[in-house]
């Protein structure tokens, strides 16, 4: 796929200038802004690196090297060249490779992960703890039991997205309604519109990811409990999909710092001022503490 073509999903991806790097056998679009403590931003499925545009503006000049990526088949990144489906485990493989490619061994980044990006961050931190400075997890998947109800819901969502990928006429309107629930707050409006516009282009990866959420290995609570580094959970309190109610027990057991924010799924996008303030506080009080 020619990433220079003005596809609709291109608009929700990383901002210019950007480059492509090869990670775990597939090209990944990467942009960097600022200098200082590296922060690697990992977006939700069907989104793109532009999710972090508001955060980048608020962290500008504050001593951060903000690195954003687009997962395969989203934003400016081509489809996964290996043919692997979109799963948290696959994204963790890509992430581990990116940690090697983008950062020096003595300068591990803070991983800021949302949804499937948060799950990938947990898995990568477990595999390569020396390559991760800290985790900031925004409504990460994988912190609840994959029971019969969860499997039924995930398979229904996957089927809906698969129909969209096949060209179902009703899909764009339904996706638009759905995303008004996922990202309901005004600060997210522009990116929400971009995500909705690319509905058909991202339907395939959404179908793959939601199918994977129904699998037993989507439950990564035991992986979370093994982690030793600093963790901050920033939870959009109105999330109806990755709900606090189902994930709270795992978060509390982990002993990590947590706070609730306004929004439906992505606090850095929906409650950007408060998120930036609390992110900086976490970094100063925990990550950079002597």
mmCIF file of C-alpha atoms in Angstrom:
data_model
loop_
_atom_site.group_PDB
_atom_site.id
_atom_site.type_symbol
_atom_site.label_atom_id
_atom_site.label_comp_id
_atom_site.label_asym_id
_atom_site.label_seq_id
_atom_site.Cartn_x
_atom_site.Cartn_y
_atom_site.Cartn_z
ATOM 1 C CA UNK A 1 0.000 0.000 0.000
ATOM 2 C CA UNK A 2 1.275 3.495 -0.882
ATOM 3 C CA UNK A 3 1.173 5.390 2.406
ATOM 4 C CA UNK A 4 1.494 8.711 0.583
ATOM 5 C CA UNK A 5 -1.968 8.223 -0.900
ATOM 6 C CA UNK A 6 -4.584 10.408 0.836
ATOM 7 C CA UNK A 7 -6.545 7.570 2.389
ATOM 8 C CA UNK A 8 -9.096 8.541 4.999
ATOM 9 C CA UNK A 9 -7.345 6.710 7.829
ATOM 10 C CA UNK A 10 -4.172 8.648 7.008
ATOM 11 C CA UNK A 11 -5.837 11.714 8.551
ATOM 12 C CA UNK A 12 -6.098 10.163 12.024
ATOM 13 C CA UNK A 13 -2.492 8.971 11.989
ATOM 14 C CA UNK A 14 0.770 10.409 13.245
ATOM 15 C CA UNK A 15 1.489 14.019 12.388
ATOM 16 C CA UNK A 16 4.192 15.127 9.981
ATOM 17 C CA UNK A 17 7.110 14.811 9.833
ATOM 18 C CA UNK A 18 7.094 11.063 10.224
ATOM 19 C CA UNK A 19 9.129 8.106 9.060
ATOM 20 C CA UNK A 20 8.650 4.387 8.582
ATOM 21 C CA UNK A 21 10.645 1.907 10.641
ATOM 22 C CA UNK A 22 10.571 -1.872 10.369
ATOM 23 C CA UNK A 23 9.502 -3.589 13.579
ATOM 24 C CA UNK A 24 8.858 -7.319 13.826
ATOM 25 C CA UNK A 25 8.696 -7.589 10.047
ATOM 26 C CA UNK A 26 6.275 -4.773 9.287
ATOM 27 C CA UNK A 27 6.567 -1.022 8.555
ATOM 28 C CA UNK A 28 5.379 1.284 11.338
ATOM 29 C CA UNK A 29 4.801 5.030 10.966
ATOM 30 C CA UNK A 30 6.583 7.005 13.699
ATOM 31 C CA UNK A 31 6.652 10.705 14.597
ATOM 32 C CA UNK A 32 8.721 12.436 17.304
ATOM 33 C CA UNK A 33 8.225 15.822 18.946
ATOM 34 C CA UNK A 34 10.291 17.550 21.616
ATOM 35 C CA UNK A 35 13.316 16.434 23.590
ATOM 36 C CA UNK A 36 13.851 14.982 27.028
ATOM 37 C CA UNK A 37 12.274 12.001 28.769
ATOM 38 C CA UNK A 38 11.019 9.642 26.029
ATOM 39 C CA UNK A 39 7.310 8.777 26.036
ATOM 40 C CA UNK A 40 6.005 6.205 23.538
ATOM 41 C CA UNK A 41 2.284 6.659 22.804
ATOM 42 C CA UNK A 42 0.202 3.626 21.802
ATOM 43 C CA UNK A 43 -3.290 4.221 20.453
ATOM 44 C CA UNK A 44 -6.517 2.213 20.627
ATOM 45 C CA UNK A 45 -7.636 -0.103 17.828
ATOM 46 C CA UNK A 46 -9.025 1.746 14.814
ATOM 47 C CA UNK A 47 -7.520 5.067 15.930
ATOM 48 C CA UNK A 48 -4.113 6.573 15.088
ATOM 49 C CA UNK A 49 -1.203 8.480 16.515
ATOM 50 C CA UNK A 50 -3.025 11.786 16.104
ATOM 51 C CA UNK A 51 -4.974 10.805 19.232
ATOM 52 C CA UNK A 52 -2.041 12.321 21.131
ATOM 53 C CA UNK A 53 -1.956 15.661 19.299
ATOM 54 C CA UNK A 54 -3.545 17.594 22.175
ATOM 55 C CA UNK A 55 -1.207 15.979 24.686
ATOM 56 C CA UNK A 56 1.814 16.856 22.543
ATOM 57 C CA UNK A 57 0.745 20.508 22.538
ATOM 58 C CA UNK A 58 0.438 20.522 26.320
ATOM 59 C CA UNK A 59 3.787 18.803 26.862
ATOM 60 C CA UNK A 60 5.647 20.987 24.373
ATOM 61 C CA UNK A 61 8.692 22.553 25.991
ATOM 62 C CA UNK A 62 8.206 20.565 29.191
ATOM 63 C CA UNK A 63 11.112 18.156 28.722
ATOM 64 C CA UNK A 64 9.495 15.248 26.873
ATOM 65 C CA UNK A 65 10.442 13.378 23.703
ATOM 66 C CA UNK A 66 6.935 12.378 22.607
ATOM 67 C CA UNK A 67 6.999 9.446 20.184
ATOM 68 C CA UNK A 68 3.756 8.416 18.467
ATOM 69 C CA UNK A 69 3.122 5.440 16.217
ATOM 70 C CA UNK A 70 0.354 4.024 14.058
ATOM 71 C CA UNK A 71 -0.369 0.324 14.496
ATOM 72 C CA UNK A 72 -0.453 -1.699 11.230
ATOM 73 C CA UNK A 73 -3.377 -0.920 8.949
ATOM 74 C CA UNK A 74 -4.202 2.259 10.867
ATOM 75 C CA UNK A 75 -3.201 5.864 10.357
ATOM 76 C CA UNK A 76 -0.195 6.073 8.042
ATOM 77 C CA UNK A 77 1.084 2.525 8.621
ATOM 78 C CA UNK A 78 0.581 -0.069 5.866
ATOM 79 C CA UNK A 79 -1.176 -3.340 6.625
ATOM 80 C CA UNK A 80 0.863 -5.827 8.646
ATOM 81 C CA UNK A 81 3.385 -7.210 6.166
ATOM 82 C CA UNK A 82 3.513 -10.533 8.014
ATOM 83 C CA UNK A 83 -0.202 -11.151 7.589
ATOM 84 C CA UNK A 84 -0.612 -11.517 11.359
ATOM 85 C CA UNK A 85 -4.007 -10.451 12.718
ATOM 86 C CA UNK A 86 -4.418 -7.471 15.012
ATOM 87 C CA UNK A 87 -4.111 -8.712 18.607
ATOM 88 C CA UNK A 88 -2.563 -7.392 21.804
ATOM 89 C CA UNK A 89 0.040 -10.163 21.593
ATOM 90 C CA UNK A 90 1.012 -9.200 18.040
ATOM 91 C CA UNK A 91 1.201 -5.534 19.000
ATOM 92 C CA UNK A 92 3.424 -6.463 21.952
ATOM 93 C CA UNK A 93 5.816 -8.163 19.510
ATOM 94 C CA UNK A 94 5.923 -5.003 17.419
ATOM 95 C CA UNK A 95 6.352 -2.884 20.531
ATOM 96 C CA UNK A 96 9.296 -4.914 21.829
ATOM 97 C CA UNK A 97 10.984 -4.430 18.455
ATOM 98 C CA UNK A 98 10.239 -0.694 18.506
ATOM 99 C CA UNK A 99 11.858 -0.380 21.925
ATOM 100 C CA UNK A 100 15.053 -1.742 20.381
ATOM 101 C CA UNK A 101 14.874 0.426 17.263
ATOM 102 C CA UNK A 102 13.770 3.781 18.672
ATOM 103 C CA UNK A 103 15.485 4.063 22.064
ATOM 104 C CA UNK A 104 18.997 3.666 23.411
ATOM 105 C CA UNK A 105 19.427 0.914 26.045
ATOM 106 C CA UNK A 106 20.043 3.432 28.834
ATOM 107 C CA UNK A 107 17.064 5.618 27.919
ATOM 108 C CA UNK A 108 13.914 3.493 28.270
ATOM 109 C CA UNK A 109 10.642 5.286 27.568
ATOM 110 C CA UNK A 110 7.477 5.709 29.540
ATOM 111 C CA UNK A 111 4.818 3.697 27.697
ATOM 112 C CA UNK A 112 1.494 5.519 27.401
ATOM 113 C CA UNK A 113 -1.010 2.943 26.158
ATOM 114 C CA UNK A 114 -4.740 3.177 25.497
ATOM 115 C CA UNK A 115 -7.053 0.148 25.203
ATOM 116 C CA UNK A 116 -5.264 -2.507 23.109
ATOM 117 C CA UNK A 117 -2.218 -0.236 23.263
ATOM 118 C CA UNK A 118 -2.319 -0.495 27.044
ATOM 119 C CA UNK A 119 -2.570 -4.277 26.900
ATOM 120 C CA UNK A 120 0.404 -4.396 24.522
ATOM 121 C CA UNK A 121 2.352 -2.160 26.910
ATOM 122 C CA UNK A 122 1.704 -4.537 29.819
ATOM 123 C CA UNK A 123 2.868 -7.532 27.783
ATOM 124 C CA UNK A 124 5.970 -5.746 26.488
ATOM 125 C CA UNK A 125 6.947 -4.513 29.956
ATOM 126 C CA UNK A 126 6.727 -8.093 31.211
ATOM 127 C CA UNK A 127 8.977 -9.361 28.411
ATOM 128 C CA UNK A 128 11.539 -6.544 28.464
ATOM 129 C CA UNK A 129 11.300 -4.745 31.826
ATOM 130 C CA UNK A 130 14.720 -3.160 31.414
ATOM 131 C CA UNK A 131 13.460 -1.406 28.272
ATOM 132 C CA UNK A 132 10.474 0.281 29.978
ATOM 133 C CA UNK A 133 10.757 3.208 32.420
ATOM 134 C CA UNK A 134 7.108 3.251 33.547
ATOM 135 C CA UNK A 135 3.574 2.557 32.340
ATOM 136 C CA UNK A 136 0.693 4.999 31.982
ATOM 137 C CA UNK A 137 -2.336 2.883 31.135
ATOM 138 C CA UNK A 138 -5.570 4.407 29.858
ATOM 139 C CA UNK A 139 -8.508 1.990 29.927
ATOM 140 C CA UNK A 140 -6.315 -0.980 28.961
ATOM 141 C CA UNK A 141 -7.920 -4.199 27.809
ATOM 142 C CA UNK A 142 -7.278 -7.559 29.394
ATOM 143 C CA UNK A 143 -7.972 -6.832 33.064
ATOM 144 C CA UNK A 144 -11.209 -8.782 33.435
ATOM 145 C CA UNK A 145 -12.197 -12.419 33.134
ATOM 146 C CA UNK A 146 -13.014 -13.627 29.624
ATOM 147 C CA UNK A 147 -16.295 -15.239 30.603
ATOM 148 C CA UNK A 148 -19.229 -16.286 28.462
ATOM 149 C CA UNK A 149 -20.766 -12.823 28.465
ATOM 150 C CA UNK A 150 -17.520 -11.189 27.359
ATOM 151 C CA UNK A 151 -17.036 -13.781 24.619
ATOM 152 C CA UNK A 152 -20.553 -13.228 23.284
ATOM 153 C CA UNK A 153 -20.146 -9.451 23.241
ATOM 154 C CA UNK A 154 -16.728 -9.557 21.604
ATOM 155 C CA UNK A 155 -17.855 -11.970 18.913
ATOM 156 C CA UNK A 156 -20.893 -9.811 18.174
ATOM 157 C CA UNK A 157 -18.697 -6.742 17.793
ATOM 158 C CA UNK A 158 -16.245 -8.675 15.623
ATOM 159 C CA UNK A 159 -19.068 -9.824 13.371
ATOM 160 C CA UNK A 160 -20.339 -6.275 13.004
ATOM 161 C CA UNK A 161 -16.907 -4.966 12.036
ATOM 162 C CA UNK A 162 -16.403 -7.888 9.636
ATOM 163 C CA UNK A 163 -19.661 -6.953 7.920
ATOM 164 C CA UNK A 164 -18.369 -3.404 7.604
ATOM 165 C CA UNK A 165 -15.177 -4.687 6.007
ATOM 166 C CA UNK A 166 -17.307 -6.620 3.494
ATOM 167 C CA UNK A 167 -19.124 -3.418 2.554
ATOM 168 C CA UNK A 168 -22.414 -3.596 4.474
ATOM 169 C CA UNK A 169 -24.422 -0.498 3.545
ATOM 170 C CA UNK A 170 -25.609 0.146 7.103
ATOM 171 C CA UNK A 171 -22.152 0.014 8.675
ATOM 172 C CA UNK A 172 -20.958 3.660 8.411
ATOM 173 C CA UNK A 173 -24.073 5.007 10.136
ATOM 174 C CA UNK A 174 -23.858 2.427 12.918
ATOM 175 C CA UNK A 175 -20.138 3.071 13.394
ATOM 176 C CA UNK A 176 -20.811 6.800 13.674
ATOM 177 C CA UNK A 177 -23.358 6.221 16.442
ATOM 178 C CA UNK A 178 -20.991 3.834 18.191
ATOM 179 C CA UNK A 179 -18.134 6.335 18.200
ATOM 180 C CA UNK A 180 -20.298 9.019 19.717
ATOM 181 C CA UNK A 181 -20.417 6.689 22.722
ATOM 182 C CA UNK A 182 -16.719 5.802 22.613
ATOM 183 C CA UNK A 183 -15.454 9.408 22.396
ATOM 184 C CA UNK A 184 -18.384 11.566 23.527
ATOM 185 C CA UNK A 185 -16.616 14.680 24.819
ATOM 186 C CA UNK A 186 -16.076 17.866 22.833
ATOM 187 C CA UNK A 187 -12.238 17.901 22.983
ATOM 188 C CA UNK A 188 -12.236 14.614 21.031
ATOM 189 C CA UNK A 189 -14.645 15.803 18.344
ATOM 190 C CA UNK A 190 -12.154 16.449 15.532
ATOM 191 C CA UNK A 191 -10.356 13.126 15.969
ATOM 192 C CA UNK A 192 -13.677 11.327 16.391
ATOM 193 C CA UNK A 193 -14.803 12.687 13.029
ATOM 194 C CA UNK A 194 -11.572 11.486 11.426
ATOM 195 C CA UNK A 195 -11.979 8.013 12.947
ATOM 196 C CA UNK A 196 -15.594 7.829 11.776
ATOM 197 C CA UNK A 197 -14.620 8.939 8.261
ATOM 198 C CA UNK A 198 -12.200 6.002 7.998
ATOM 199 C CA UNK A 199 -14.735 3.462 9.276
ATOM 200 C CA UNK A 200 -14.569 1.135 6.283
ATOM 201 C CA UNK A 201 -10.766 1.262 6.062
ATOM 202 C CA UNK A 202 -10.269 0.167 9.678
ATOM 203 C CA UNK A 203 -13.155 -2.317 9.891
ATOM 204 C CA UNK A 204 -10.902 -5.285 9.117
ATOM 205 C CA UNK A 205 -8.421 -4.679 11.938
ATOM 206 C CA UNK A 206 -11.291 -3.942 14.304
ATOM 207 C CA UNK A 207 -12.869 -7.299 13.433
ATOM 208 C CA UNK A 208 -9.578 -9.098 14.067
ATOM 209 C CA UNK A 209 -8.932 -7.353 17.368
ATOM 210 C CA UNK A 210 -12.420 -7.922 18.730
ATOM 211 C CA UNK A 211 -12.252 -11.602 17.804
ATOM 212 C CA UNK A 212 -9.011 -11.827 19.798
ATOM 213 C CA UNK A 213 -10.628 -10.218 22.852
ATOM 214 C CA UNK A 214 -12.844 -13.318 23.141
ATOM 215 C CA UNK A 215 -9.865 -15.667 23.482
ATOM 216 C CA UNK A 216 -8.738 -16.913 26.926
ATOM 217 C CA UNK A 217 -5.262 -15.407 26.541
ATOM 218 C CA UNK A 218 -6.819 -11.942 26.302
ATOM 219 C CA UNK A 219 -6.961 -12.041 30.117
ATOM 220 C CA UNK A 220 -3.569 -10.621 31.124
ATOM 221 C CA UNK A 221 -4.236 -9.912 34.793
ATOM 222 C CA UNK A 222 -1.516 -12.285 35.986
ATOM 223 C CA UNK A 223 0.965 -10.522 33.715
ATOM 224 C CA UNK A 224 0.026 -7.182 35.282
ATOM 225 C CA UNK A 225 0.580 -8.548 38.781
ATOM 226 C CA UNK A 226 4.147 -9.565 37.875
ATOM 227 C CA UNK A 227 5.222 -6.069 36.881
ATOM 228 C CA UNK A 228 7.578 -4.233 39.220
ATOM 229 C CA UNK A 229 7.963 -0.788 37.663
ATOM 230 C CA UNK A 230 5.892 2.368 38.248
ATOM 231 C CA UNK A 231 2.332 2.244 36.886
ATOM 232 C CA UNK A 232 -0.349 4.925 36.650
ATOM 233 C CA UNK A 233 -3.873 3.999 35.557
ATOM 234 C CA UNK A 234 -5.753 6.955 34.037
ATOM 235 C CA UNK A 235 -9.333 5.768 33.517
ATOM 236 C CA UNK A 236 -12.034 7.439 31.426
ATOM 237 C CA UNK A 237 -14.888 6.896 33.835
ATOM 238 C CA UNK A 238 -17.754 6.667 31.322
ATOM 239 C CA UNK A 239 -16.262 3.791 29.306
ATOM 240 C CA UNK A 240 -19.029 1.313 28.480
ATOM 241 C CA UNK A 241 -16.715 -1.192 26.774
ATOM 242 C CA UNK A 242 -13.576 -1.372 28.931
ATOM 243 C CA UNK A 243 -15.474 -0.515 32.076
ATOM 244 C CA UNK A 244 -13.980 0.414 35.427
ATOM 245 C CA UNK A 245 -16.523 -1.862 37.120
ATOM 246 C CA UNK A 246 -15.069 -4.978 35.493
ATOM 247 C CA UNK A 247 -11.425 -3.890 35.689
ATOM 248 C CA UNK A 248 -11.265 -2.251 39.123
ATOM 249 C CA UNK A 249 -10.359 -5.398 41.061
ATOM 250 C CA UNK A 250 -7.257 -5.965 38.938
ATOM 251 C CA UNK A 251 -6.189 -2.329 39.151
ATOM 252 C CA UNK A 252 -6.594 -2.273 42.924
ATOM 253 C CA UNK A 253 -4.757 -5.563 43.375
ATOM 254 C CA UNK A 254 -1.830 -4.245 41.329
ATOM 255 C CA UNK A 255 -1.249 -1.528 43.913
ATOM 256 C CA UNK A 256 -0.710 1.056 41.178
ATOM 257 C CA UNK A 257 -1.705 4.693 41.327
ATOM 258 C CA UNK A 258 -5.033 5.384 39.603
ATOM 259 C CA UNK A 259 -7.347 8.298 38.875
ATOM 260 C CA UNK A 260 -10.590 8.800 37.001
ATOM 261 C CA UNK A 261 -11.021 11.294 34.180
ATOM 262 C CA UNK A 262 -13.896 12.613 32.132
ATOM 263 C CA UNK A 263 -14.509 10.713 28.923
ATOM 264 C CA UNK A 264 -15.608 7.512 27.285
ATOM 265 C CA UNK A 265 -12.328 5.756 26.434
ATOM 266 C CA UNK A 266 -9.286 8.026 25.971
ATOM 267 C CA UNK A 267 -8.634 10.501 28.818
ATOM 268 C CA UNK A 268 -5.642 12.221 27.162
ATOM 269 C CA UNK A 269 -7.911 13.032 24.211
ATOM 270 C CA UNK A 270 -11.153 13.788 26.066
ATOM 271 C CA UNK A 271 -9.876 15.470 29.250
ATOM 272 C CA UNK A 272 -6.555 16.803 27.955
ATOM 273 C CA UNK A 273 -5.798 19.570 30.441
ATOM 274 C CA UNK A 274 -6.304 17.480 33.547
ATOM 275 C CA UNK A 275 -4.628 14.447 32.013
ATOM 276 C CA UNK A 276 -1.508 16.437 31.107
ATOM 277 C CA UNK A 277 -1.367 17.860 34.627
ATOM 278 C CA UNK A 278 -1.647 14.449 36.282
ATOM 279 C CA UNK A 279 0.747 12.846 33.798
ATOM 280 C CA UNK A 280 3.420 15.430 34.600
ATOM 281 C CA UNK A 281 2.808 14.953 38.330
ATOM 282 C CA UNK A 282 3.259 11.192 38.013
ATOM 283 C CA UNK A 283 6.486 11.633 36.093
ATOM 284 C CA UNK A 284 7.890 14.166 38.556
ATOM 285 C CA UNK A 285 6.771 12.394 41.737
ATOM 286 C CA UNK A 286 7.344 8.768 40.763
ATOM 287 C CA UNK A 287 9.260 8.244 37.530
ATOM 288 C CA UNK A 288 12.003 10.835 38.078
ATOM 289 C CA UNK A 289 12.146 10.499 41.846
ATOM 290 C CA UNK A 290 15.768 9.827 42.928
#
